[in-house]
Short mmCIF file of C-alpha atoms and ligand atoms in Angstrom, two decimals:
data_model
loop_
_atom_site.label_atom_id
_atom_site.label_comp_id
_atom_site.label_asym_id
_atom_site.label_seq_id
_atom_site.Cartn_x
_atom_site.Cartn_y
_atom_site.Cartn_z
CA UNK A 1 -0.40 -14.98 13.30
CA UNK A 2 -2.65 -15.72 10.34
CA UNK A 3 -1.70 -16.20 6.73
CA UNK A 4 -4.29 -16.33 3.97
CA UNK A 5 -3.19 -18.37 0.99
CA UNK A 6 -4.70 -18.14 -2.47
CA UNK A 7 -3.78 -20.64 -5.18
CA UNK A 8 -4.23 -19.77 -8.84
CA UNK A 9 -5.62 -22.10 -11.49
CA UNK A 10 -2.33 -23.51 -12.74
CA UNK A 11 -1.36 -24.27 -9.12
CA UNK A 12 -4.43 -26.51 -8.85
CA UNK A 13 -4.74 -27.88 -12.36
CA UNK A 14 -3.90 -31.50 -11.53
CA UNK A 15 -3.46 -33.91 -8.61
CA UNK A 16 0.28 -33.27 -8.72
CA UNK A 17 -0.25 -29.52 -8.40
CA UNK A 18 -2.76 -30.08 -5.58
CA UNK A 19 -0.12 -32.05 -3.72
CA UNK A 20 2.35 -29.19 -4.03
CA UNK A 21 -0.28 -26.80 -2.67
CA UNK A 22 -1.03 -29.24 0.16
CA UNK A 23 2.67 -29.44 1.09
CA UNK A 24 2.87 -25.65 1.15
CA UNK A 25 -0.19 -25.35 3.40
CA UNK A 26 1.02 -28.09 5.76
CA UNK A 27 4.49 -26.57 5.99
CA UNK A 28 3.20 -23.61 8.00
CA UNK A 29 0.40 -23.86 10.59
CA UNK A 30 -0.24 -20.14 10.18
CA UNK A 31 -1.66 -20.80 6.70
CA UNK A 32 -5.21 -21.11 7.99
CA UNK A 33 -7.50 -19.88 5.23
CA UNK A 34 -7.20 -21.23 1.72
CA UNK A 35 -8.71 -19.66 -1.40
CA UNK A 36 -8.64 -21.90 -4.49
CA UNK A 37 -9.19 -20.89 -8.12
CA UNK A 38 -10.76 -23.30 -10.58
CA UNK A 39 -8.40 -25.82 -12.23
CA UNK A 40 -6.38 -23.97 -14.85
CA UNK A 41 -4.23 -25.18 -17.70
CA UNK A 42 -2.16 -28.34 -17.21
CA UNK A 43 -0.11 -27.52 -20.28
CA UNK A 44 0.09 -24.77 -22.87
CA UNK A 45 -2.72 -25.96 -25.11
CA UNK A 46 -5.06 -26.98 -22.32
CA UNK A 47 -8.36 -25.23 -21.51
CA UNK A 48 -9.17 -23.68 -18.14
CA UNK A 49 -12.19 -25.19 -16.41
CA UNK A 50 -13.71 -21.68 -16.16
CA UNK A 51 -13.60 -21.38 -19.96
CA UNK A 52 -15.08 -24.87 -20.34
CA UNK A 53 -17.94 -23.81 -18.06
CA UNK A 54 -18.64 -20.63 -20.01
CA UNK A 55 -18.72 -22.61 -23.28
CA UNK A 56 -20.90 -25.33 -21.84
CA UNK A 57 -23.36 -22.79 -20.47
CA UNK A 58 -23.55 -20.94 -23.78
CA UNK A 59 -24.49 -24.27 -25.38
CA UNK A 60 -27.21 -24.81 -22.76
CA UNK A 61 -28.57 -21.36 -23.52
CA UNK A 62 -28.70 -22.25 -27.22
CA UNK A 63 -30.64 -25.37 -26.40
CA UNK A 64 -27.75 -27.63 -27.44
CA UNK A 65 -26.95 -30.93 -25.75
CA UNK A 66 -24.49 -30.34 -22.87
CA UNK A 67 -23.82 -33.94 -21.89
CA UNK A 68 -20.46 -34.14 -23.60
CA UNK A 69 -18.94 -30.82 -22.41
CA UNK A 70 -20.22 -31.45 -18.90
CA UNK A 71 -18.64 -34.90 -18.93
CA UNK A 72 -15.31 -33.35 -19.90
CA UNK A 73 -15.52 -30.89 -17.00
CA UNK A 74 -16.37 -33.71 -14.63
CA UNK A 75 -13.39 -35.65 -15.94
CA UNK A 76 -11.09 -32.77 -14.95
CA UNK A 77 -12.23 -33.03 -11.33
CA UNK A 78 -12.28 -36.82 -11.29
CA UNK A 79 -8.69 -36.86 -12.51
CA UNK A 80 -7.74 -34.76 -9.47
CA UNK A 81 -9.92 -36.71 -7.01
CA UNK A 82 -8.59 -40.06 -8.22
CA UNK A 83 -5.01 -38.84 -8.41
CA UNK A 84 -5.24 -37.74 -4.79
CA UNK A 85 -7.06 -40.98 -3.84
CA UNK A 86 -9.81 -39.00 -2.14
CA UNK A 87 -12.94 -40.72 -0.97
CA UNK A 88 -15.44 -38.29 -2.40
CA UNK A 89 -17.73 -38.02 -5.37
CA UNK A 90 -19.05 -34.94 -7.13
CA UNK A 91 -21.81 -36.89 -8.88
CA UNK A 92 -24.61 -35.24 -6.90
CA UNK A 93 -23.08 -31.81 -7.41
CA UNK A 94 -22.97 -32.38 -11.16
CA UNK A 95 -26.62 -33.42 -11.18
CA UNK A 96 -27.51 -30.08 -9.59
CA UNK A 97 -25.23 -28.19 -11.97
CA UNK A 98 -26.77 -29.85 -15.03
CA UNK A 99 -30.24 -29.04 -13.78
CA UNK A 100 -29.31 -25.41 -13.07
CA UNK A 101 -27.70 -25.06 -16.50
CA UNK A 102 -30.87 -26.29 -18.14
CA UNK A 103 -32.87 -23.84 -16.04
CA UNK A 104 -30.55 -21.09 -17.35
CA UNK A 105 -29.22 -20.03 -13.96
CA UNK A 106 -26.88 -17.50 -15.56
CA UNK A 107 -23.33 -17.51 -16.89
CA UNK A 108 -21.99 -16.21 -13.56
CA UNK A 109 -23.48 -19.20 -11.80
CA UNK A 110 -21.94 -21.44 -14.45
CA UNK A 111 -18.45 -19.95 -14.18
CA UNK A 112 -18.52 -19.95 -10.39
CA UNK A 113 -18.87 -23.72 -10.27
CA UNK A 114 -15.20 -24.03 -11.22
CA UNK A 115 -14.09 -22.55 -7.90
CA UNK A 116 -16.99 -24.04 -5.94
CA UNK A 117 -16.11 -27.60 -6.95
CA UNK A 118 -12.39 -27.07 -6.55
CA UNK A 119 -13.10 -25.71 -3.07
CA UNK A 120 -14.98 -28.89 -2.17
CA UNK A 121 -12.07 -30.99 -3.42
CA UNK A 122 -9.53 -28.85 -1.56
CA UNK A 123 -11.51 -28.98 1.71
CA UNK A 124 -11.74 -32.76 1.46
CA UNK A 125 -8.06 -33.07 0.61
CA UNK A 126 -7.00 -30.92 3.58
CA UNK A 127 -9.69 -32.28 5.91
CA UNK A 128 -10.91 -28.81 6.86
CA UNK A 129 -14.19 -26.93 6.66
CA UNK A 130 -15.64 -25.60 3.38
CA UNK A 131 -17.31 -22.18 3.42
CA UNK A 132 -19.40 -21.42 0.35
CA UNK A 133 -18.43 -17.96 -0.91
CA UNK A 134 -22.12 -17.38 -1.72
CA UNK A 135 -22.73 -17.07 2.03
CA UNK A 136 -20.01 -14.56 2.79
CA UNK A 137 -19.18 -12.53 -0.33
CA UNK A 138 -22.04 -10.16 -1.02
CA UNK A 139 -23.18 -8.16 -4.06
CA UNK A 140 -26.05 -5.69 -3.81
CA UNK A 141 -29.26 -5.79 -5.86
CA UNK A 142 -27.75 -3.75 -8.66
CA UNK A 143 -24.79 -6.10 -8.88
CA UNK A 144 -22.24 -3.82 -7.17
CA UNK A 145 -19.85 -5.49 -4.77
CA UNK A 146 -20.91 -4.73 -1.18
CA UNK A 147 -17.65 -4.34 0.74
CA UNK A 148 -19.10 -3.56 4.17
CA UNK A 149 -21.59 -6.42 4.33
CA UNK A 150 -18.99 -8.81 2.96
CA UNK A 151 -16.49 -7.80 5.59
CA UNK A 152 -19.03 -8.25 8.37
CA UNK A 153 -20.27 -11.62 7.13
CA UNK A 154 -16.76 -12.93 6.53
CA UNK A 155 -15.39 -11.66 9.82
CA UNK A 156 -18.18 -13.27 11.80
CA UNK A 157 -17.95 -16.56 9.97
CA UNK A 158 -14.16 -16.81 10.15
CA UNK A 159 -14.09 -16.00 13.85
CA UNK A 160 -15.77 -19.36 14.39
CA UNK A 161 -13.44 -21.51 12.29
CA UNK A 162 -9.78 -22.13 12.86
CA UNK A 163 -9.11 -23.28 9.30
CA UNK A 164 -11.26 -23.21 6.18
CA UNK A 165 -11.41 -23.28 2.41
CA UNK A 166 -13.30 -20.42 0.76
CA UNK A 167 -13.58 -20.69 -3.04
CA UNK A 168 -12.49 -17.62 -4.98
CA UNK A 169 -14.08 -15.57 -7.76
CA UNK A 170 -17.75 -15.44 -6.75
CA UNK A 171 -20.29 -14.38 -4.19
CA UNK A 172 -24.03 -13.84 -4.22
CA UNK A 173 -26.73 -11.23 -3.94
CA UNK A 174 -28.97 -11.26 -0.91
CA UNK A 175 -31.53 -13.38 -2.77
CA UNK A 176 -28.84 -16.00 -3.35
CA UNK A 177 -28.24 -15.29 -7.04
CA UNK A 178 -24.60 -16.05 -7.79
CA UNK A 179 -22.38 -13.33 -9.18
CA UNK A 180 -18.70 -13.41 -10.08
CA UNK A 181 -15.98 -10.80 -10.05
CA UNK A 182 -14.25 -10.13 -13.36
CA UNK A 183 -11.82 -12.73 -14.70
CA UNK A 184 -8.94 -13.51 -12.37
CA UNK A 185 -11.16 -12.46 -9.47
CA UNK A 186 -10.05 -15.13 -7.00
CA UNK A 187 -7.24 -12.73 -6.15
CA UNK A 188 -9.92 -10.35 -4.86
CA UNK A 189 -11.53 -13.04 -2.69
CA UNK A 190 -8.14 -13.77 -1.11
CA UNK A 191 -7.69 -10.12 -0.35
CA UNK A 192 -11.17 -9.83 1.19
CA UNK A 193 -10.56 -12.84 3.40
CA UNK A 194 -7.19 -11.44 4.49
CA UNK A 195 -8.85 -8.16 5.42
CA UNK A 196 -11.73 -9.80 7.27
CA UNK A 197 -9.54 -12.02 9.46
CA UNK A 198 -6.92 -9.28 9.86
CA UNK A 199 -4.27 -11.53 8.45
CA UNK A 200 -0.61 -10.75 8.89
CA UNK A 201 0.15 -11.80 5.35
CA UNK A 202 -1.74 -12.58 2.14
CA UNK A 203 0.19 -15.14 0.14
CA UNK A 204 -0.80 -15.35 -3.50
CA UNK A 205 0.56 -18.57 -5.01
CA UNK A 206 0.91 -18.65 -8.76
CA UNK A 207 3.21 -20.07 -11.43
CA UNK A 208 5.87 -17.34 -11.44
CA UNK A 209 8.25 -16.24 -8.70
CA UNK A 210 6.73 -12.78 -8.37
CA UNK A 211 7.04 -9.70 -10.49
CA UNK A 212 9.82 -9.18 -12.97
CA UNK A 213 11.47 -5.86 -13.67
CA UNK A 214 10.44 -6.12 -17.30
CA UNK A 215 8.36 -8.34 -19.57
CA UNK A 216 10.27 -11.60 -20.19
CA UNK A 217 8.92 -11.65 -23.75
CA UNK A 218 11.06 -8.57 -24.38
CA UNK A 219 13.96 -8.96 -21.94
CA UNK A 220 15.70 -12.31 -21.63
CA UNK A 221 15.67 -13.57 -18.02
CA UNK A 222 14.87 -10.27 -16.37
CA UNK A 223 15.65 -9.81 -12.68
CA UNK A 224 12.80 -10.21 -10.20
CA UNK A 225 11.33 -7.47 -8.02
CA UNK A 226 11.80 -8.29 -4.33
CA UNK A 227 9.75 -5.49 -2.81
CA UNK A 228 7.29 -3.21 -4.56
CA UNK A 229 4.92 -0.64 -3.08
CA UNK A 230 1.21 -0.60 -3.86
CA UNK A 231 1.65 2.68 -5.72
CA UNK A 232 4.46 1.35 -7.89
CA UNK A 233 2.46 -1.76 -8.65
CA UNK A 234 -0.52 0.30 -9.69
CA UNK A 235 1.62 2.23 -12.16
CA UNK A 236 3.12 -0.94 -13.58
CA UNK A 237 -0.08 -2.95 -13.78
CA UNK A 238 -1.86 -0.08 -15.44
CA UNK A 239 0.82 -0.24 -18.09
CA UNK A 240 0.30 -3.90 -18.72
CA UNK A 241 2.29 -5.88 -16.15
CA UNK A 242 -0.24 -8.44 -14.95
CA UNK A 243 0.22 -11.02 -12.23
CA UNK A 244 -2.41 -9.91 -9.77
CA UNK A 245 -5.98 -8.67 -10.35
CA UNK A 246 -5.97 -4.88 -9.99
CA UNK A 247 -8.87 -4.82 -7.54
CA UNK A 248 -7.13 -7.25 -5.21
CA UNK A 249 -4.94 -4.49 -3.90
CA UNK A 250 -7.54 -2.26 -2.25
CA UNK A 251 -8.93 -4.41 0.61
CA UNK A 252 -5.52 -5.40 2.00
CA UNK A 253 -4.03 -2.01 1.36
CA UNK A 254 -6.64 -0.42 3.62
CA UNK A 255 -5.50 -2.70 6.42
CA UNK A 256 -1.77 -2.47 5.78
CA UNK A 257 -1.51 -6.19 5.05
CA UNK A 258 1.39 -7.10 2.74
CA UNK A 259 0.94 -9.46 -0.20
CA UNK A 260 3.58 -12.02 -1.06
CA UNK A 261 3.46 -13.36 -4.61
CA UNK A 262 4.92 -16.87 -4.51
CA UNK A 263 5.59 -19.69 -6.95
CA UNK A 264 3.87 -23.03 -6.23
CA UNK A 265 6.46 -24.75 -8.40
CA UNK A 266 9.41 -23.14 -6.59
CA UNK A 267 8.18 -22.46 -3.05
CA UNK A 268 11.65 -21.66 -1.75
CA UNK A 269 11.93 -18.62 -4.04
CA UNK A 270 11.22 -15.50 -1.97
CA UNK A 271 8.83 -14.08 -4.60
CA UNK A 272 7.73 -10.45 -4.48
CA UNK A 273 6.41 -8.53 -1.50
CA UNK A 274 3.84 -5.82 -2.14
CA UNK A 275 3.81 -3.34 0.72
CA UNK A 276 2.29 0.02 1.61
CA UNK A 277 5.64 1.63 2.12
CA UNK A 278 9.17 0.57 2.84
CA UNK A 279 12.45 2.10 3.74
CA UNK A 280 14.17 -0.79 2.00
CA UNK A 281 16.10 0.73 -0.86
CA UNK A 282 15.22 -0.83 -4.20
CA UNK A 283 18.03 -2.93 -5.59
CA UNK A 284 18.21 -0.81 -8.69
CA UNK A 285 17.16 2.82 -9.10
CA UNK A 286 14.10 1.68 -10.95
CA UNK A 287 11.61 -0.89 -9.69
CA UNK A 288 10.13 -1.86 -13.02
CA UNK A 289 9.49 -1.01 -16.67
CA UNK A 290 6.24 -1.66 -18.46
CA UNK A 291 4.48 -0.29 -21.47
CA UNK A 292 1.82 -0.59 -24.09
CA UNK A 293 1.64 -0.13 -27.82
CA UNK A 294 -1.18 1.35 -29.83
CA UNK A 295 -1.63 5.00 -28.99
CA UNK A 296 -2.47 8.04 -31.07
CA UNK A 297 -1.24 11.54 -30.29
CA UNK A 298 -3.74 14.27 -31.15
CA UNK A 299 -1.61 17.42 -31.48
CA UNK A 300 -3.56 20.64 -31.25
CA UNK A 301 -2.09 24.07 -32.04
CA UNK A 302 -3.48 27.51 -31.47
CA UNK A 303 -1.71 30.83 -31.23
CA UNK A 304 -1.90 32.33 -27.75
CA UNK A 305 -3.38 29.12 -26.39
CA UNK A 306 -1.32 29.79 -23.36
CA UNK A 307 -3.42 32.72 -22.26
CA UNK A 308 -6.82 31.33 -23.22
CA UNK A 309 -8.51 30.31 -20.01
CA UNK A 310 -10.37 27.00 -20.29
CA UNK A 311 -8.67 25.86 -23.49
CA UNK A 312 -7.62 22.49 -22.02
CA UNK A 313 -11.09 21.87 -20.68
CA UNK A 314 -12.68 22.56 -24.07
CA UNK A 315 -10.34 20.13 -25.80
CA UNK A 316 -10.92 17.41 -23.22
CA UNK A 317 -14.66 17.96 -23.44
CA UNK A 318 -14.45 16.84 -27.07
CA UNK A 319 -13.06 13.51 -25.87
CA UNK A 320 -15.57 13.27 -23.07
CA UNK A 321 -18.48 13.85 -25.47
CA UNK A 322 -17.23 10.86 -27.44
CA UNK A 323 -16.68 8.76 -24.34
CA UNK A 324 -12.97 8.39 -24.91
CA UNK A 325 -10.65 8.37 -21.93
CA UNK A 326 -7.29 10.05 -22.42
CA UNK A 327 -3.94 8.84 -21.15
CA UNK A 328 -1.64 11.86 -21.10
CA UNK A 329 -1.76 15.50 -22.06
CA UNK A 330 1.73 16.90 -22.55
CA UNK A 331 1.61 20.55 -23.55
CA UNK A 332 3.73 23.39 -24.90
CA UNK A 333 3.12 27.12 -25.01
CA UNK A 334 0.79 27.02 -28.01
CA UNK A 335 0.38 23.26 -28.31
CA UNK A 336 -1.64 20.72 -26.45
CA UNK A 337 -1.39 17.00 -27.10
CA UNK A 338 -3.79 14.30 -26.05
CA UNK A 339 -2.72 10.65 -26.01
CA UNK A 340 -5.53 8.17 -26.55
CA UNK A 341 -5.83 4.46 -27.28
CA UNK A 342 -5.75 3.95 -31.02
CA UNK A 343 -8.38 1.20 -31.02
CA UNK A 344 -10.82 3.28 -29.04
CA UNK A 345 -10.13 6.42 -31.07
CA UNK A 346 -10.21 5.08 -34.61
CA UNK A 347 -13.96 4.58 -34.89
CA UNK A 348 -14.72 8.01 -33.43
CA UNK A 349 -11.87 9.97 -35.00
CA UNK A 350 -13.83 12.36 -37.19
CA UNK A 351 -16.42 13.03 -34.55
CA UNK A 352 -13.69 13.94 -32.05
CA UNK A 353 -11.94 16.21 -34.53
CA UNK A 354 -15.09 18.11 -35.36
CA UNK A 355 -15.90 18.45 -31.66
CA UNK A 356 -12.44 19.93 -30.99
CA UNK A 357 -12.97 22.39 -33.84
CA UNK A 358 -16.38 23.35 -32.54
CA UNK A 359 -15.41 23.65 -28.88
CA UNK A 360 -11.83 24.95 -28.93
CA UNK A 361 -11.41 26.56 -32.38
CA UNK A 362 -7.76 25.55 -32.83
CA UNK A 363 -5.51 26.65 -35.70
CA UNK A 364 -4.60 23.10 -36.61
CA UNK A 365 -4.92 19.50 -35.47
CA UNK A 366 -2.48 16.77 -36.43
CA UNK A 367 -2.72 13.09 -35.71
CA UNK A 368 0.19 10.77 -35.14
CA UNK A 369 -0.65 7.08 -34.87
CA UNK A 370 1.24 3.88 -33.93
CA UNK A 371 2.87 5.20 -30.81
CA UNK A 372 3.81 3.31 -27.67
CA UNK A 373 4.11 4.44 -24.07
CA UNK A 374 6.84 3.14 -21.80
CA UNK A 375 6.59 3.67 -18.04
CA UNK A 376 9.74 3.63 -15.95
CA UNK A 377 8.60 3.24 -12.36
CA UNK A 378 10.51 3.40 -9.10
CA UNK A 379 10.35 4.92 -5.64
CA UNK A 380 14.14 5.13 -5.85
CA UNK A 381 14.03 7.72 -8.63
CA UNK A 382 12.98 10.48 -6.26
CA UNK A 383 16.22 10.47 -4.37
CA UNK A 384 18.50 9.82 -7.31
CA UNK A 385 19.75 12.65 -9.42
CA UNK A 386 20.24 12.12 -13.11
CA UNK A 387 17.65 9.38 -13.62
CA UNK A 388 15.93 11.17 -16.47
CA UNK A 389 19.31 11.96 -18.01
CA UNK A 390 20.27 8.29 -17.96
CA UNK A 391 16.98 7.25 -19.52
CA UNK A 392 17.28 9.66 -22.41
CA UNK A 393 20.94 9.10 -23.12
CA UNK A 394 20.28 5.34 -23.17
CA UNK A 395 17.46 5.89 -25.65
CA UNK A 396 19.60 8.18 -27.77
CA UNK A 397 22.38 5.57 -27.90
CA UNK A 398 19.83 3.00 -28.98
CA UNK A 399 18.64 5.33 -31.76
CA UNK A 400 15.19 5.70 -30.29
CA UNK A 401 13.48 8.98 -30.95
CA UNK A 402 11.51 10.21 -27.94
CA UNK A 403 8.11 11.61 -28.90
CA UNK A 404 6.82 12.55 -25.47
CA UNK A 405 8.03 12.81 -21.90
CA UNK A 406 5.81 12.95 -18.85
CA UNK A 407 7.11 12.81 -15.31
CA UNK A 408 4.51 12.80 -12.58
CA UNK A 409 5.20 15.24 -9.77
CA UNK A 410 5.46 12.30 -7.37
CA UNK A 411 8.66 11.38 -9.25
CA UNK A 412 7.47 7.81 -9.05
CA UNK A 413 7.35 7.36 -12.78
CA UNK A 414 8.56 8.71 -16.06
CA UNK A 415 6.39 8.00 -19.09
CA UNK A 416 8.00 8.11 -22.49
CA UNK A 417 6.22 8.06 -25.83
CA UNK A 418 8.04 6.33 -28.70
CA UNK A 419 7.09 4.78 -32.04
CA UNK A 420 5.51 1.32 -31.80
CA UNK A 421 8.46 -0.02 -33.77
CA UNK A 422 10.91 1.31 -31.17
CA UNK A 423 9.01 -0.12 -28.20
CA UNK A 424 11.12 -3.21 -27.56
CA UNK A 425 14.41 -1.41 -28.24
CA UNK A 426 13.45 1.33 -25.78
CA UNK A 427 12.64 -1.15 -23.02
CA UNK A 428 15.86 -3.05 -23.62
CA UNK A 429 17.92 0.15 -23.53
CA UNK A 430 16.36 1.30 -20.25
CA UNK A 431 16.73 -2.15 -18.70
CA UNK A 432 20.38 -2.30 -19.72
CA UNK A 433 21.32 1.06 -18.29
CA UNK A 434 19.59 0.60 -14.93
CA UNK A 435 19.88 -3.11 -14.34
CA UNK A 436 22.47 -4.86 -16.52
CA UNK A 437 25.17 -2.28 -15.85
CA UNK A 438 24.48 -2.49 -12.10
CA UNK A 439 24.72 -6.28 -11.72
N1 LIG B 1 -11.23 -19.00 -12.54
C1 LIG B 1 -11.46 -17.62 -12.79
C2 LIG B 1 -10.81 -17.21 -14.09
O1 LIG B 1 -10.30 -18.04 -14.81
C3 LIG B 1 -11.05 -16.77 -11.65
C4 LIG B 1 -9.62 -16.90 -11.18
O2 LIG B 1 -8.94 -17.84 -11.55
O3 LIG B 1 -9.18 -16.05 -10.41
O4 LIG B 1 -10.83 -16.06 -14.42
#
């Protein structure tokens, strides 16, 4: 049995955190491959090493002196090395990094050094082999991630090592030029390693005990989610619940490998399991609630719209022409509404409106701004009658006016549009009716 373990930045921000990670790894011999992030924040007002590297590199590009910021970055690692009493020095590494910064090796190279150096420290601390991600994570010439080559390279390399540290977040093109994933991308590396070694489990260690049913900034001490399917997670993370990088799901999902989100600071907590499918009934009818503010509804009316073939396409073409992606399109007999992100829409508003007039010739168009979307997600909703009824009566009791309703045919989610000002109240009301009353 193989477990791949990825530790996030806050789990490796100091010597003390490194020790916790070490204890976790040593507690289970199956934890064979370790993916570290760069050191994150030690406290609320701290700066992540990745951000320090980006800043330092920008200074190098501007021709400014980088001695002082580089010294601060080095101090972060030395604090860990000394705290762990390791017999190693990164002095030579920092000489190379300084040189490469001055040669303008690229901001991806700069940012990747956070994980690279932390990987060297981790490998030394654990006394196991270090595999540079540049050798095994591959991007093609145009900068696209090359999944097949990566899987081959990784699989071959890992088959020869029993235990290893592979730094997260970056890889390289064939010519050796370093490239990173988007921010938070160490999650992806962990997933790729899990896929390549056909792991039984991908443990993702972070600073929370898994997913919560709702945002703790809105709901006080929300319940945790024990098991969530990939599909449910996708719905929730799209709507703003973020613990795991979105792209980390795909490699393990293809192989049917579950992910366990765990808390480095509370390792005994079970955390959340992300699985392909499960016959385990969710604890509550709903698995989670998430949402976002800042939408505009573009309401379009036209008599006999219903029988006009291609009307929807013409309207959506107006958005496409303006390169605006739409979120939802609830419709009536002679009405058609398009929900778009307010920020994206505002600058292009008049151009979209004239395009709709030109393409679809509607009778009228009305805009309604400052709306929020709330997604109620749960595999349990399919088999439970009355879910929608409970949602809407809870909202009515809380005096929330519902502007839009959209239930996907999979019955996995119900999306509700409300005013921005009602957003928190709506989430609280839904949480109360499905969770608080069931405790
Ligand atoms: N260190 C990188 C970041 O801060 C990648 C990661 O932590 O996953 O985004």
